[in-house]
Amino acid sequence: SNAGCTEPNVCNEHSAAAEFDEIGKNKFANEDKNPPFIKDYWRHSAVSTSKIRHEPDYFLALQLMNLSLSVKAKEQALDKSCPESRVPFRRFSLLSVGIKNLLLNDLEDIIDKGTKYFDPFVVKSAHLIDQFPSHVPQSADNDLSPDALSVFCFPDGLKVRIIPRCAVEGAKKLGWLGKKADSFQLHVFTSASGELIRGIAITTKEELFDLDQSTSDFIAKLKLRRQKRKATNMISGWWRKCCDSRGEMRSKAIKTASRSLRLGSTHTRRSQTFSDLDIWANQTSRKQSTEAFDTMKKNDKMGDLCIVEKCYVLIGTKPDEQSVLFCALQQIIDLEREDNALKLKFSHAQSKKRVPVSRLAPRSRSYQSIFSNLPEEGDEAKKSKKISFLCESRHALLSALQTKLRVFNMKQKRFELNLPIPMFQKITLPFPLPQISGEWAFATLIHRIKSFSLLTLLRLLLMEKSVLVIGEHIEEVTACTCALPGILNPFKWVSVFIPILPLDMLDFVGSPVPFIAGIVAIDKEGIRAIESDERVLEASMDGLSILNLETGKFTITKERDVADMLNQCYNPISHDLLHYQTKLLKLMKNESSALNSFRDFFQRGASPEERSTLHAMKFSIKTYLRSLSGALSKQSDGWKQYGEMDNTTNEFAYFPCKFIAPFQAQLQFLEMVAHTQLFVSFVEEQKDLFMDRSALMEGPEALFIANWVYSKWWRKRRVKMDQRIRRLAVAW
């Protein structure tokens, strides 16, 4: 269904070459100034990375997954008695690093992401750590294979990073570890029939604990590989420097020798005298160097920690309930974080002394009974029981969430979800529930590209032109991409739709089939590299438009006469949208506005004033788009005017010429009216009315009325404030 690149092998070669260029391996392997052993090292790395996506073909797996999910959703839609159609989500999956599989391949499936010491390693295929329900049939597992799902969850690969344990606080500030490093995604799987399967995901970056011997071996091999990478870069840099500056160093040495010979007879060494300040500085520097060395030894004894990415995925969600599921999934992740922190605390207590219960947090005391008897070294049975505790508690939360989460369209102000689990906090949200793609993403589009560019973008989508959304933050890219089909209401996008497209599949932009896709770049340089890519530039000549969420720039396709036609189109709702846009941007300037943060929005939603403004803008756009469909949106049988029904075959034949004919006649009529004296006098009358109104607005009468209204309004507001203060005082 998602027809893009017709030659998968070509796509694989491009992706392997992109990964090769990304860390400079092409440059090192082909450089004549490098020694032979450096070339062999980089060639070996390049060969190992080219095997990652060659077998199996990820692009084909992506197609099969989309098709199978859509077929399954269509069958469930026909069968209303299916229990999966009534649950808030169908499946949960936890994806992360498959340590045992990587050790079997001797880490051949890992790529060096960069050449610096703290740069991460990238694993292109994720492993299924946990799933719910656990008794999934084998046929359904094939539909949601971890290899295919990891393409969406980890578009740039699953990152593994090793840092010193003493640098944990700095890693949290850089977004390498902790709660602030969480990223959110919206997933949509589609087919040619237009069936959509939605999902949500939260990607975390957490420490990998030494639970067994395989984990320790994995970390040890990563450290060894990092040392090889560092040594290779140092030797290569030294060799290149020697080759580049060999002539300069020789001439400099000759000049230095001649200068020393020339000044040798007359040059006298100055006597060095040390003052008290110099002696104090030497003592201070000696003391500081001693303290620094002691700190280095202390930090070295603390060791290193391994940071891995985990992706918690819920498949089969409903758009209206995604905010509730995000809150619930975030609580599950936070509970597991507390559990892991408690494990780390008790592991340190085993080596030193036991941590008393009084020093633990109130919530952590409930874990005391669980971790009172920690497993000893080599006790594999207790270790497996310790690991399975998280899976069992996670499944209990998910099962309760599937059973208790029911959203009814009632006239109530707040929605509350309280699961019968001791550690689960009650979820409270405003009703109606916050709409991520319908409200937050729509507000982000208005804030970044403004209403005029958004109207142009919608016209391009109505013409079935491809649109590529690029940005740095994955939650913005996926949410804004998912919002575009919803803004087209009453029309439905029936072509290819991919909220997140891996950077290795950039060849997809040359697809002859119209598409809406999003791509996440690492930084601003990555965004510029995507915009200047030859494949993107070539596709922009054939109908591709680019939406840059970081700069707010919308680049219209360079296809012939398309941009000129769109710029000359009449915008009947531009004035209304501009008014609402000004109001919305003013509301978003408030620091307490939830529209400025994805996490704040799904936890507490937008304010009533923000929500009413967004709904008014969407209603104006919907009214304008309905006016483009003629009698189709105004009459239930309007479709009969634009075709003929064959009574023998009972099939309807649509003729576009019948739809265009009334608009062409209307255009001829307006052209004749525009040249009449009646219309010219109407234009002059409107001009005079505007000039008179402008003069009145700037006159003394307008100023007097404005002052009188302002004084009345301020007096009424003052009375209301006094009454409110009295009520608060009485209540106090």
XYZ file of C-alpha atoms in Angstrom:
732
model
C 0.000 0.000 0.000
C 2.788 2.450 0.895
C 4.469 2.344 -2.496
C 7.674 4.333 -2.342
C 10.952 2.778 -3.384
C 10.458 0.009 -5.937
C 13.951 -1.396 -5.480
C 14.580 -2.454 -1.868
C 18.230 -3.284 -2.535
C 18.856 0.257 -3.721
C 17.245 1.588 -0.536
C 19.480 -0.641 1.564
C 22.587 0.574 -0.234
C 21.604 4.201 0.319
C 20.876 3.613 4.022
C 24.166 1.796 4.542
C 26.021 4.591 2.773
C 24.258 7.187 4.915
C 25.275 5.394 8.110
C 28.798 5.044 6.737
C 29.116 8.767 6.027
C 27.491 9.672 9.318
C 30.474 8.782 11.468
C 33.188 9.541 8.953
C 34.063 5.996 8.034
C 34.060 6.675 4.308
C 36.527 9.466 4.872
C 38.857 7.377 7.003
C 38.668 4.226 4.876
C 39.408 5.981 1.572
C 42.005 8.427 2.855
C 45.436 7.698 1.423
C 47.135 9.306 4.394
C 45.844 6.713 6.847
C 48.005 3.720 7.778
C 46.891 0.293 6.531
C 45.625 -1.017 9.897
C 43.343 2.024 10.305
C 41.809 1.357 6.903
C 41.215 -2.288 7.790
C 39.449 -1.316 11.046
C 37.046 1.087 9.360
C 36.426 -1.269 6.453
C 35.511 -4.009 8.918
C 33.057 -1.681 10.692
C 31.533 -0.614 7.383
C 30.978 -4.191 6.246
C 29.331 -5.132 9.547
C 26.926 -2.170 9.422
C 25.835 -2.910 5.867
C 24.385 -6.253 6.997
C 21.991 -4.725 9.505
C 19.121 -3.799 7.225
C 19.853 -6.069 4.317
C 18.224 -9.143 5.826
C 15.326 -8.954 6.453
C 14.192 -6.076 4.273
C 12.788 -3.501 6.690
C 10.921 -1.617 4.007
C 8.994 -4.736 2.993
C 8.335 -5.593 6.641
C 6.940 -2.097 7.134
C 4.516 -2.616 4.241
C 3.356 -6.015 5.476
C 2.796 -4.715 8.996
C 0.658 -1.804 7.774
C -1.416 -4.048 5.541
C -1.959 -6.770 8.141
C -2.954 -4.268 10.832
C -5.449 -2.525 8.574
C -7.040 -5.814 7.473
C -7.359 -6.913 11.084
C -8.903 -3.560 12.059
C -11.415 -3.814 9.214
C -12.490 -7.281 10.359
C -12.936 -6.035 13.916
C -14.935 -3.033 12.727
C -17.360 -5.390 10.969
C -17.580 -7.620 14.024
C -18.905 -5.272 16.717
C -19.016 -8.080 19.222
C -15.228 -8.401 19.115
C -13.881 -7.641 22.633
C -10.800 -5.872 21.221
C -12.995 -3.183 19.622
C -14.252 -2.076 23.061
C -10.971 -1.943 24.986
C -8.921 1.297 25.218
C -5.895 -0.453 23.678
C -5.269 -3.828 22.075
C -1.651 -4.554 22.840
C 1.299 -3.376 24.883
C 4.925 -3.928 23.854
C 8.196 -3.052 25.560
C 11.175 -2.807 23.210
C 14.816 -2.477 24.216
C 18.241 -4.024 23.705
C 18.419 -7.780 23.189
C 21.660 -8.445 25.059
C 21.857 -12.198 24.497
C 21.249 -11.879 20.752
C 23.943 -9.218 20.465
C 26.427 -11.323 22.404
C 25.787 -14.288 20.105
C 26.709 -12.114 17.109
C 29.714 -10.643 18.958
C 28.181 -7.103 18.766
C 28.225 -7.117 14.946
C 24.788 -5.429 14.858
C 26.066 -2.323 16.699
C 27.224 0.835 14.925
C 29.536 3.533 16.268
C 27.435 6.716 16.323
C 30.197 9.301 16.162
C 33.882 9.301 16.996
C 33.912 11.043 20.401
C 34.460 9.201 23.663
C 30.932 9.684 25.027
C 29.142 9.246 21.697
C 26.542 6.450 21.805
C 26.416 3.118 20.059
C 23.399 2.392 17.863
C 21.509 -0.897 17.641
C 19.263 -1.022 14.595
C 17.021 -3.894 15.688
C 15.207 -3.848 19.035
C 14.223 -6.864 21.103
C 10.782 -7.571 22.564
C 11.303 -7.444 26.343
C 7.678 -7.747 27.410
C 4.179 -7.778 25.906
C 0.597 -7.727 27.107
C -1.463 -9.805 26.755
C 1.258 -12.423 26.981
C -0.841 -15.186 25.354
C -0.877 -13.621 21.874
C -1.369 -16.044 18.955
C 1.577 -16.653 16.707
C -0.132 -15.092 13.673
C -0.684 -11.827 15.524
C 2.944 -11.754 16.614
C 3.999 -11.779 12.992
C 1.850 -8.730 12.356
C 3.661 -6.789 15.095
C 7.184 -8.122 14.802
C 9.721 -6.246 16.957
C 12.008 -5.636 13.959
C 9.260 -3.849 12.036
C 7.896 -1.965 15.058
C 11.370 -0.759 16.072
C 11.619 1.109 12.762
C 8.917 3.476 14.048
C 9.832 3.507 17.732
C 13.561 4.074 17.100
C 13.787 5.849 13.714
C 17.484 6.642 14.217
C 18.283 3.359 15.934
C 18.300 2.274 19.566
C 21.043 4.201 21.376
C 23.330 2.715 24.042
C 25.707 5.021 25.914
C 28.388 4.414 28.579
C 29.268 7.269 30.956
C 31.067 7.507 34.324
C 28.770 7.092 37.296
C 30.051 10.346 38.736
C 28.628 12.239 35.727
C 24.981 11.254 36.313
C 23.810 14.782 37.174
C 25.483 16.233 34.105
C 23.915 13.507 31.950
C 20.464 14.431 33.278
C 21.024 18.077 32.338
C 22.070 17.056 28.810
C 18.978 14.878 28.382
C 20.904 11.587 28.360
C 19.210 10.127 31.442
C 16.193 10.586 33.675
C 12.609 11.746 33.399
C 13.404 14.879 31.411
C 14.904 12.700 28.669
C 11.548 11.003 27.953
C 10.187 11.459 24.441
C 6.619 10.893 23.271
C 5.315 9.580 19.969
C 2.034 9.127 18.135
C 1.918 6.144 15.776
C -0.469 5.553 12.894
C -0.458 2.521 10.612
C -2.394 2.875 7.389
C -3.281 1.042 4.181
C -4.600 1.932 0.752
C -8.193 1.503 2.002
C -7.680 4.340 4.481
C -8.050 2.220 7.628
C -5.997 3.645 10.490
C -4.592 1.874 13.554
C -3.357 4.382 16.128
C -0.876 3.981 18.927
C 1.171 5.913 21.469
C 4.697 5.389 22.760
C 7.023 6.768 25.425
C 10.769 6.297 24.969
C 12.907 6.421 28.111
C 16.647 6.447 28.780
C 17.491 4.449 31.874
C 20.446 2.702 33.449
C 21.043 -0.950 32.572
C 21.421 -2.873 35.826
C 23.817 -5.803 36.250
C 21.209 -8.478 36.773
C 23.139 -11.409 35.296
C 26.457 -12.341 33.767
C 25.350 -11.582 30.189
C 24.694 -7.946 31.088
C 28.172 -7.615 32.612
C 29.737 -9.210 29.525
C 27.766 -6.859 27.275
C 28.961 -3.757 29.148
C 32.557 -5.051 29.196
C 32.539 -5.591 25.435
C 31.086 -2.125 24.858
C 33.875 -0.602 26.958
C 36.470 -2.527 24.960
C 34.926 -1.334 21.719
C 34.911 2.237 22.991
C 38.619 1.957 23.805
C 39.304 0.642 20.302
C 37.337 3.536 18.825
C 39.268 6.050 20.905
C 42.636 4.503 20.050
C 41.773 4.335 16.363
C 40.728 7.985 16.281
C 43.882 9.081 18.118
C 46.205 7.117 15.832
C 44.365 8.229 12.728
C 44.433 11.877 13.803
C 48.126 11.690 14.665
C 48.933 10.032 11.331
C 46.973 12.611 9.329
C 48.622 15.442 11.240
C 52.051 14.009 10.554
C 51.327 13.625 6.848
C 49.881 17.133 6.522
C 52.561 18.975 8.481
C 55.644 16.893 7.720
C 57.127 19.565 5.486
C 56.160 22.382 7.847
C 57.691 20.588 10.841
C 60.941 20.000 8.951
C 61.290 23.665 7.966
C 60.393 24.792 11.476
C 63.018 22.503 13.001
C 65.679 23.888 10.665
C 64.756 27.475 11.570
C 64.844 26.688 15.290
C 68.256 25.015 15.042
C 69.777 27.868 13.042
C 68.359 30.437 15.471
C 69.826 28.608 18.479
C 73.252 28.403 16.794
C 73.150 32.073 15.871
C 72.187 33.242 19.353
C 74.193 30.661 21.292
C 77.287 32.873 21.916
C 75.421 36.000 22.988
C 72.387 34.503 24.677
C 72.594 34.472 28.471
C 70.053 32.736 30.663
C 68.140 35.007 32.963
C 68.323 34.297 36.623
C 64.999 33.062 37.957
C 63.784 34.654 41.163
C 60.653 33.479 42.960
C 58.558 35.877 45.006
C 56.267 34.981 47.929
C 53.287 35.151 45.564
C 54.896 32.570 43.276
C 55.585 30.253 46.208
C 51.965 30.572 47.421
C 50.694 29.903 43.886
C 52.862 26.797 43.639
C 51.591 25.478 46.959
C 47.969 26.187 45.999
C 48.319 24.501 42.619
C 50.013 21.501 44.278
C 47.153 21.224 46.755
C 44.501 21.543 44.040
C 46.210 18.966 41.864
C 46.327 16.558 44.817
C 42.612 17.050 45.470
C 41.869 16.605 41.787
C 43.853 13.378 41.656
C 42.071 12.026 44.747
C 38.707 12.900 43.188
C 39.715 11.128 39.974
C 40.612 7.984 41.917
C 37.342 8.148 43.830
C 35.319 8.576 40.630
C 37.234 5.747 38.983
C 36.285 3.415 41.832
C 32.607 4.298 41.303
C 32.806 2.763 37.833
C 30.665 3.357 34.737
C 26.992 2.931 33.972
C 25.302 1.890 30.739
C 22.310 3.919 29.520
C 19.872 2.183 27.155
C 16.663 3.290 25.503
C 13.332 1.594 26.187
C 10.114 2.139 24.279
C 6.719 1.496 25.897
C 4.154 1.104 23.097
C 0.350 0.854 23.201
C -1.247 -0.248 19.925
C -4.931 0.077 19.044
C -5.730 3.279 20.927
C -8.523 5.756 20.276
C -7.697 9.420 19.536
C -10.094 10.680 22.222
C -8.450 8.573 24.946
C -4.770 9.058 24.116
C -4.243 11.714 26.800
C -5.540 9.331 29.513
C -3.353 6.507 28.227
C -0.313 8.794 28.193
C -0.949 9.670 31.853
C -1.361 6.006 32.812
C 1.700 4.890 30.854
C 3.761 7.689 32.411
C 2.743 6.508 35.887
C 3.798 2.947 35.058
C 7.199 4.219 33.933
C 7.598 6.383 37.057
C 6.775 3.430 39.302
C 9.411 1.338 37.559
C 11.916 4.166 37.976
C 11.292 4.194 41.716
C 11.631 0.430 41.766
C 14.979 0.569 39.951
C 16.226 3.367 42.213
C 15.293 1.269 45.222
C 17.156 -1.713 43.796
C 20.247 0.435 43.356
C 19.950 1.788 46.905
C 19.644 -1.668 48.417
C 22.506 -3.007 46.322
C 24.757 -0.270 47.767
C 23.396 -1.051 51.233
C 24.426 -4.687 50.812
C 28.034 -3.715 50.190
C 28.151 -1.125 53.043
C 25.270 -1.264 55.501
C 21.551 -1.762 55.379
C 19.363 1.282 54.708
C 16.783 1.726 57.489
C 13.130 1.979 56.599
C 12.858 5.422 58.224
C 15.196 6.928 55.615
C 13.120 5.738 52.682
C 10.450 7.827 51.014
C 6.869 7.164 52.187
C 5.983 5.577 48.857
C 9.152 3.484 48.875
C 8.312 1.848 52.209
C 5.742 -0.315 50.444
C 8.611 -1.951 48.584
C 10.393 -2.880 51.834
C 8.649 -6.234 52.077
C 9.557 -7.016 48.486
C 13.268 -6.274 48.785
C 13.809 -7.358 52.376
C 15.482 -10.571 51.197
C 17.690 -9.629 48.286
C 19.073 -12.515 46.198
C 22.630 -13.524 46.822
C 25.306 -13.782 44.162
C 24.795 -16.858 42.020
C 21.214 -17.510 43.139
C 19.656 -17.588 39.654
C 16.223 -18.731 40.858
C 15.804 -15.702 43.130
C 17.195 -13.393 40.479
C 14.622 -14.511 37.910
C 11.895 -14.055 40.533
C 13.186 -10.556 41.218
C 13.108 -9.680 37.510
C 9.625 -11.102 36.975
C 8.174 -8.875 39.731
C 8.152 -5.828 37.445
C 6.506 -7.739 34.604
C 3.767 -9.063 36.880
C 3.013 -5.646 38.386
C 3.109 -4.045 34.936
C 0.641 -6.598 33.580
C -1.639 -6.027 36.583
C -1.721 -2.288 35.883
C -2.377 -2.812 32.170
C -5.125 -5.341 32.835
C -6.838 -2.970 35.263
C -6.471 -0.141 32.759
C -8.149 -2.186 30.033
C -11.022 -3.071 32.358
C -11.667 0.223 34.148
C -11.008 2.831 31.445
C -14.374 3.759 29.975
C -15.038 7.268 28.656
C -18.696 8.225 28.397
C -19.899 11.427 26.780
C -21.537 12.854 29.866
C -22.087 16.442 30.908
C -19.430 16.510 33.588
C -16.586 18.895 34.261
C -13.852 16.445 35.260
C -12.877 12.934 34.188
C -11.439 10.716 36.916
C -9.746 7.331 36.670
C -8.816 5.562 39.881
C -7.481 2.028 39.528
C -7.753 -0.350 42.519
C -3.970 -0.519 42.909
C -2.237 0.909 46.025
C 0.591 2.777 44.286
C -1.435 4.165 41.363
C -2.370 7.827 41.663
C -5.794 8.973 40.515
C -5.835 10.523 37.024
C -7.921 13.695 36.812
C -8.458 15.508 33.501
C -10.907 18.133 32.242
C -13.880 16.870 30.291
C -13.988 16.649 27.284
C -10.571 15.020 27.350
C -7.541 16.855 25.899
C -7.091 16.051 22.202
C -3.401 15.741 21.362
C -3.613 15.824 17.567
C -6.801 17.903 17.472
C -5.767 20.646 19.928
C -2.088 20.605 20.922
C -0.754 19.762 17.459
C -3.135 22.220 15.769
C -1.994 24.993 18.124
C 1.640 24.086 17.393
C 1.004 24.403 13.645
C -0.624 27.819 14.110
C 2.243 28.952 16.337
C 4.963 27.786 13.931
C 3.692 28.428 10.382
C 0.688 30.737 11.005
C -2.780 30.465 9.494
C -2.008 31.665 5.939
C 0.625 28.980 5.374
C -1.682 26.397 6.953
C -4.416 27.222 4.421
C -1.904 26.864 1.605
C -0.828 23.514 3.031
C -4.443 22.304 3.138
C -4.961 23.312 -0.487
C -1.898 21.292 -1.460
C -3.279 18.263 0.366
C -6.622 18.677 -1.415
C -4.648 18.553 -4.669
C -2.993 15.339 -3.361
C 0.493 16.795 -3.232
C 3.072 15.205 -0.943
C 4.067 16.961 2.309
C 7.178 16.251 4.392
C 7.231 17.486 8.017
C 10.692 17.829 9.585
C 11.802 18.892 13.066
C 14.068 18.124 16.018
C 11.475 16.914 18.553
C 9.767 13.630 17.812
C 6.575 14.509 19.709
C 6.093 17.661 17.624
C 6.769 15.910 14.317
C 4.478 12.941 14.972
C 1.658 15.014 16.506
C 1.665 17.676 13.771
C 1.808 15.006 11.068
C -1.167 13.217 12.646
C -3.085 16.516 12.867
C -2.986 17.249 9.125
C -5.479 14.552 8.000
C -7.893 15.622 10.747
C -7.903 19.266 9.615
C -9.057 18.149 6.136
C -12.527 17.344 7.517
C -14.961 16.626 5.765
C -12.422 15.133 3.350
C -10.365 12.056 4.268
C -6.766 11.421 3.302
C -6.747 8.010 1.570
C -3.144 7.898 0.389
C 0.095 7.009 2.217
C 0.415 8.377 5.754
C 3.548 7.779 7.894
C 3.904 9.992 11.008
C 7.556 9.018 11.512
C 9.823 7.991 8.644
C 13.324 6.692 9.454
C 16.135 8.790 8.051
C 17.545 5.705 6.324
C 14.383 5.575 4.194
C 14.744 9.091 2.794
C 14.483 7.572 -0.697
C 10.767 7.322 0.042
C 10.334 11.046 -0.800
C 10.659 10.105 -4.477
C 7.461 8.059 -4.307
C 5.013 8.705 -7.165
C 2.144 8.125 -4.709
C 1.087 11.188 -2.624
C 2.070 10.940 1.025
C 2.182 12.746 4.362
C 5.319 11.844 6.291
C 7.452 13.166 9.135
C 11.209 12.945 9.688
C 13.084 13.743 12.895
C 16.592 15.236 12.675
C 19.195 15.248 15.430
C 19.870 18.994 15.323
C 19.527 22.040 13.083
C 22.434 20.928 10.916
C 20.592 17.679 10.315
C 17.495 19.616 9.235
C 19.545 21.656 6.778
C 21.099 18.448 5.473
C 17.633 16.997 4.814
C 16.441 20.146 3.043
C 19.541 20.263 0.838
C 19.554 16.534 0.058
C 19.502 15.759 -3.665
C 16.591 13.343 -3.278
C 14.480 15.955 -1.473
C 15.346 18.681 -3.985
C 14.454 16.402 -6.869
C 11.157 15.439 -5.231
C 10.304 19.117 -4.618
C 10.329 19.619 -8.375
C 7.642 16.907 -8.714
C 5.149 18.056 -6.082
C 6.817 17.694 -2.663
C 6.342 20.517 -0.134
C 8.436 20.794 3.062
C 7.218 21.998 6.455
C 10.036 22.954 8.840
C 8.718 23.087 12.406
C 11.925 24.570 13.841
C 12.206 27.629 11.597
C 8.477 27.908 10.835
C 9.218 27.928 7.114
C 6.843 26.277 4.663
C 8.430 25.620 1.281
C 5.871 25.118 -1.484
C 6.614 22.673 -4.229
C 8.481 24.005 -7.242
C 6.171 22.229 -9.621
C 5.209 24.436 -12.535
C 2.474 27.065 -11.898
C 1.380 25.516 -8.584
C 2.804 28.213 -6.285
C 1.499 31.080 -8.448
C -1.981 29.584 -8.541
C -2.113 29.090 -4.757
C -0.885 32.609 -4.011
C -3.612 34.110 -6.206
C -6.427 32.070 -4.636
C -9.116 33.940 -2.734
C -9.034 33.434 1.055
C -12.556 34.086 2.394
C -11.637 33.163 5.983
C -8.205 34.781 6.233
C -9.522 37.714 8.313
C -11.289 35.434 10.819
C -8.288 33.130 11.133
C -5.972 36.085 11.657
C -8.185 37.329 14.499
C -8.240 33.921 16.208
C -4.513 33.465 15.606
C -3.698 36.738 17.368
C -5.834 35.703 20.315
C -4.297 32.213 20.507
C -0.704 33.462 20.344
C -1.474 35.917 23.126
C -2.804 33.083 25.293
C 0.240 30.908 24.551
C 2.596 33.645 25.800
C 1.410 32.855 29.308
C 3.963 30.607 31.020
C 1.215 28.530 32.635
C -0.296 27.613 29.258
C -0.277 23.837 28.700
C 0.011 24.355 24.932
C 3.731 25.094 25.362
C 4.573 21.594 26.623
C 3.479 18.169 25.413
C 3.722 16.627 28.902
C 1.743 19.431 30.556
C -0.963 19.207 27.919
C -1.840 15.530 28.286
C -1.670 15.869 32.088
C -4.005 18.876 32.494
C -5.224 19.976 29.041
C -5.817 23.436 27.593
C -7.707 26.224 29.313
C -11.373 26.838 28.350
C -10.469 30.033 26.501
C -7.708 28.294 24.538
C -10.010 25.396 23.690
C -12.806 27.669 22.448
C -10.346 29.594 20.268
C -8.980 26.395 18.726
C -12.462 25.033 18.048
C -13.508 28.314 16.422
C -10.504 28.194 14.079
C -11.167 24.567 13.158
C -14.846 25.326 12.558
C -13.933 28.194 10.181
C -11.590 25.924 8.233
C -14.187 23.144 8.107
C -16.862 25.562 6.833
C -14.524 26.776 4.091
C -13.621 23.234 3.009
C -17.285 22.214 2.957
C -18.038 25.127 0.636
C -15.578 23.675 -1.893
C -17.637 20.503 -2.272
C -20.717 22.178 -3.730
C -23.962 20.296 -3.129
C -22.185 17.275 -1.625
C -22.054 18.799 1.865
C -25.357 20.678 1.707
C -27.664 17.936 0.444
C -27.752 14.281 1.384
C -28.431 13.291 -2.245
C -26.169 15.914 -3.774
C -23.924 13.223 -5.216
C -26.607 12.420 -7.786
C -25.924 15.718 -9.565
C -22.363 14.756 -10.445
C -22.804 11.363 -12.066
C -25.127 8.716 -13.419
C -26.415 5.496 -11.916
C -26.341 2.362 -14.038
C -29.530 0.456 -13.232
C -28.297 -2.816 -14.694
C -25.037 -3.040 -12.711
C -26.219 -0.788 -9.849
C -22.950 1.166 -10.030
C -22.495 4.930 -9.889
C -20.271 6.640 -12.477
C -18.824 9.962 -11.305
C -18.087 12.659 -13.930
C -15.823 15.517 -12.756
C -17.051 17.743 -15.590
C -20.516 17.854 -13.987
C -18.980 19.086 -10.731
C -16.859 21.757 -12.439
C -19.588 23.069 -14.782
C -21.535 25.099 -12.125
C -18.312 26.735 -10.884
C -17.294 27.646 -14.427
C -20.689 29.207 -15.034
C -20.406 31.085 -11.729
C -16.977 32.379 -12.762
C -18.313 33.667 -16.099
C -21.172 35.345 -14.270
C -18.794 37.079 -11.818
C -16.584 38.209 -14.681
C -19.536 39.930 -16.338
C -20.725 41.499 -13.077
C -17.255 42.878 -12.306
C -17.356 45.065 -15.443
C -20.755 46.649 -14.727
C -21.322 50.181 -13.481
C -23.375 48.785 -10.606
C -20.397 46.877 -9.219
C -18.034 49.837 -9.708
C -20.367 52.107 -7.713
C -20.563 49.455 -4.973
C -16.752 49.443 -4.725
C -16.710 53.254 -4.416
C -19.421 53.155 -1.754
C -17.448 50.637 0.340
C -14.324 52.767 0.010
C -16.110 55.927 1.200
C -17.688 54.024 4.097
C -14.293 52.804 5.230
C -12.742 56.273 5.060
C -15.597 57.834 7.064
C -15.386 55.076 9.678
C -11.626 55.537 10.027
C -12.057 59.260 10.564
C -14.702 58.667 13.257
C -12.510 56.135 15.074
C -9.729 58.694 15.384
C -11.991 61.624 16.371
C -12.864 63.037 19.831
C -16.303 61.349 19.861
C -14.701 57.885 19.671
C -12.260 58.781 22.451
C -15.107 59.997 24.706
C -17.125 56.805 24.172
C -14.054 54.613 24.792
C -13.270 56.398 28.086
C -16.882 56.107 29.271
C -17.067 52.356 28.470
C -13.686 51.731 30.117
C -14.710 53.506 33.334
C -17.945 51.503 33.553
C -16.127 48.255 32.871
C -13.447 48.974 35.462
C -16.016 49.910 38.111
C -17.956 46.695 37.506
C -14.781 44.649 37.680
C -13.770 46.371 40.916
C -17.123 45.457 42.499
C -16.735 41.808 41.484
C -13.219 41.680 42.922
C -14.393 43.148 46.243
C -17.209 40.604 46.460
C -14.809 37.764 45.779
C -12.402 39.014 48.475
C -15.257 39.172 50.999
C -16.333 35.595 50.201
C -12.764 34.360 50.615
C -12.425 36.232 53.915
C -15.651 34.713 55.242
C -14.562 31.228 54.168
C -11.175 31.738 55.852
